[in-house]
Amino acid sequence: MGARDGESGKKGDSRRNGGNQPVPDSNASNYGESAENRYQGLLEATLAGGLAWILGVFITFVTARSTIRDDLRTEIIESVTGDSLTTELVIWTYFNAHTVPTSFPQEGVFRLAQANQNVVLDGTDWEPLLLIVPPLVIAVAGFVVARREARRVDGASLGDHIATGGVVTVGYLVVTITAMTVGTVTVGDAIVRPDPTEAIVRAGLVYPLLFGGIGGALAWLLE
């Protein structure tokens, strides 16, 4: 064999482990692990965002159900539709806690009603305290997912934590749109529901981006 053959043999051996098995490509392995971590983090953040919405509306139901049942709107709408609308009214109230009003058409039985109503902002007793529920549950979700992501990724910066916390927006937006659909009540040709534009923009995007990011920042500060 010539020198070239010898060099070729050495190169071949250098790519083998013990002359039999290929040497693992560490870069490819790290990339695979990184991609898996990213997908896992995205899934966890999405689930956390959805769960934050559900927790927030549950807290609203537990704390405000008696007030909701005594609300004049409840009596009027349920008498017109003939249905119990507790679920829809709780959803409206939780949207109100995001400062998103409930829109009433100015026609039929609703002619004398205010076009945009917010029982949380207009409350006289403890109702305005519900304003802290959405920021609180979203910030907790952002904190948890940022904390978990930081354990998987070494050297995560403040910006990384904020961005990770903000990813809860994905799940929160999905549930926001779903809840807006569930919370739509049709009375004849009239439609009563949370204001669609404000619900999507403010409740579905601005709140989770802002407070999810704050939760992520808190996770970084408390490391």
XYZ file of C-alpha atoms in Angstrom:
223
model
C 0.000 0.000 0.000
C 1.145 3.525 -0.751
C 1.303 6.513 1.527
C -2.023 7.761 0.187
C -3.669 4.483 1.098
C -2.262 4.775 4.592
C -3.587 8.281 4.999
C -6.963 7.144 3.710
C -6.979 4.375 6.260
C -6.178 6.795 9.046
C -8.981 9.105 7.978
C -11.369 6.204 7.890
C -10.269 5.140 11.363
C -10.667 8.680 12.666
C -14.334 8.561 11.775
C -14.827 5.293 13.566
C -15.115 4.463 17.225
C -12.848 1.509 17.898
C -12.711 0.813 14.169
C -16.339 -0.399 14.139
C -18.893 2.273 15.067
C -19.220 5.827 13.657
C -18.297 8.564 16.102
C -21.454 10.479 17.119
C -21.707 13.996 15.748
C -21.904 16.097 18.919
C -23.141 19.175 17.056
C -26.087 17.283 15.535
C -26.884 15.752 18.916
C -26.859 19.141 20.625
C -29.037 20.615 17.898
C -31.567 17.808 18.309
C -31.686 18.302 22.054
C -32.039 22.061 21.608
C -34.920 21.660 19.155
C -36.649 19.206 21.478
C -36.271 21.635 24.375
C -37.721 24.463 22.305
C -40.757 22.401 21.320
C -41.263 21.256 24.873
C -40.978 24.830 26.146
C -43.467 26.079 23.554
C -45.948 23.348 24.460
C -45.624 24.041 28.185
C -46.035 27.789 27.681
C -49.104 27.274 25.485
C -50.719 24.993 28.049
C -49.831 27.409 30.856
C -51.483 30.273 28.987
C -54.676 28.311 28.475
C -54.733 27.157 32.084
C -54.188 30.742 33.263
C -57.376 31.812 31.457
C -59.347 28.918 32.927
C -58.024 29.650 36.428
C -58.858 33.327 36.069
C -62.440 32.712 34.990
C -62.835 30.144 37.804
C -61.665 32.679 40.399
C -64.106 35.179 38.909
C -66.945 32.678 39.157
C -66.172 31.769 42.773
C -65.843 35.368 43.953
C -68.511 37.077 41.845
C -71.245 34.525 41.218
C -73.690 35.982 43.743
C -73.243 39.470 42.323
C -73.649 38.134 38.790
C -76.854 36.304 39.689
C -78.284 39.466 41.276
C -77.352 41.623 38.285
C -80.280 43.236 36.450
C -78.746 42.121 33.149
C -79.074 38.522 34.273
C -82.791 38.855 34.897
C -83.467 40.685 31.629
C -81.446 38.417 29.331
C -82.532 35.172 30.951
C -86.176 36.232 30.859
C -85.875 36.997 27.145
C -83.922 33.867 26.169
C -85.530 31.516 28.670
C -82.114 30.026 29.407
C -79.726 30.100 32.350
C -76.721 32.144 31.225
C -74.409 31.864 34.211
C -71.486 30.661 32.072
C -71.864 33.522 29.601
C -72.204 36.108 32.370
C -69.087 34.869 34.148
C -67.180 35.041 30.855
C -68.383 38.616 30.304
C -67.275 39.528 33.814
C -63.812 38.047 33.294
C -63.476 39.977 30.053
C -64.608 43.066 31.971
C -61.696 42.413 34.352
C -59.437 42.911 31.294
C -61.275 46.265 30.817
C -63.044 44.747 27.795
C -66.699 45.896 27.798
C -69.753 43.798 27.018
C -71.471 45.169 23.920
C -75.267 45.457 23.898
C -77.114 46.256 20.661
C -79.225 49.397 20.795
C -82.386 47.704 19.601
C -85.339 45.727 20.911
C -85.325 45.011 24.629
C -81.818 46.466 24.896
C -82.682 49.944 23.626
C -82.513 51.429 27.112
C -79.345 49.567 28.060
C -75.917 51.165 27.922
C -74.163 50.136 24.696
C -70.894 49.143 26.400
C -71.040 47.830 29.951
C -68.337 46.862 32.399
C -69.583 45.624 35.759
C -66.033 45.446 37.109
C -65.059 49.049 36.377
C -68.532 50.300 37.317
C -68.695 48.258 40.514
C -69.217 50.124 43.754
C -68.000 47.595 46.313
C -65.318 44.937 45.817
C -65.877 44.305 42.091
C -62.904 46.475 40.966
C -60.640 44.059 42.848
C -61.298 41.604 40.020
C -59.021 43.790 37.877
C -56.007 42.152 39.525
C -57.079 38.598 38.634
C -55.962 38.514 34.955
C -52.533 40.111 35.605
C -51.977 37.775 38.552
C -52.806 34.470 36.837
C -50.899 35.450 33.674
C -47.810 36.560 35.612
C -47.809 33.278 37.546
C -47.997 31.340 34.261
C -45.134 33.377 32.792
C -43.064 32.889 35.940
C -43.538 29.114 35.933
C -42.688 28.538 32.271
C -39.670 30.880 32.400
C -38.391 29.118 35.510
C -38.760 25.710 33.885
C -37.113 26.870 30.675
C -34.175 28.316 32.604
C -33.533 24.879 34.102
C -33.237 23.401 30.615
C -31.105 26.197 29.115
C -27.908 27.335 30.811
C -27.132 31.034 30.967
C -30.600 32.319 30.019
C -30.617 36.115 30.068
C -33.273 38.519 31.308
C -34.464 38.953 27.738
C -34.767 35.174 27.366
C -36.901 34.981 30.499
C -39.175 37.804 29.361
C -39.593 36.263 25.915
C -40.338 32.838 27.380
C -42.910 34.273 29.765
C -44.568 36.087 26.887
C -45.083 32.829 24.992
C -48.062 32.086 27.268
C -49.855 34.463 24.885
C -50.350 31.586 22.437
C -52.557 29.553 24.771
C -54.197 32.596 26.327
C -55.225 33.923 22.909
C -56.687 30.580 21.831
C -58.854 30.340 24.949
C -59.793 34.028 24.653
C -61.205 33.478 21.168
C -62.977 30.300 22.296
C -64.477 32.043 25.331
C -65.628 34.975 23.209
C -67.529 32.500 21.024
C -69.041 30.687 24.019
C -69.931 34.032 25.588
C -71.970 35.210 22.604
C -75.716 35.366 23.251
C -78.212 35.828 20.431
C -81.596 37.337 21.213
C -83.555 37.457 17.985
C -81.399 39.468 15.614
C -79.497 41.069 18.488
C -76.082 39.827 19.613
C -74.690 40.411 23.098
C -71.007 39.592 23.582
C -67.644 40.977 24.691
C -66.436 43.608 22.228
C -64.643 41.393 19.655
C -61.818 43.764 18.741
C -60.972 44.704 22.311
C -61.303 41.095 23.442
C -58.742 39.827 20.944
C -56.323 42.756 21.070
C -56.429 43.641 24.753
C -57.378 40.412 26.514
C -55.857 37.980 24.023
C -52.626 39.776 23.135
C -51.700 42.804 25.245
C -52.400 41.309 28.677
C -50.537 38.003 28.229
C -47.609 39.597 26.417
C -47.206 42.237 29.113
C -47.870 40.258 32.274
C -46.410 36.998 30.962
C -43.203 38.924 30.295
C -43.336 40.419 33.779
C -43.678 36.927 35.223
C -40.629 35.853 33.215
C -38.657 38.838 34.497
C -39.569 37.937 38.076
C -38.297 34.407 37.483
C -34.955 35.867 36.392
C -34.775 38.203 39.397
C -35.473 35.381 41.833
C -32.924 32.954 40.412
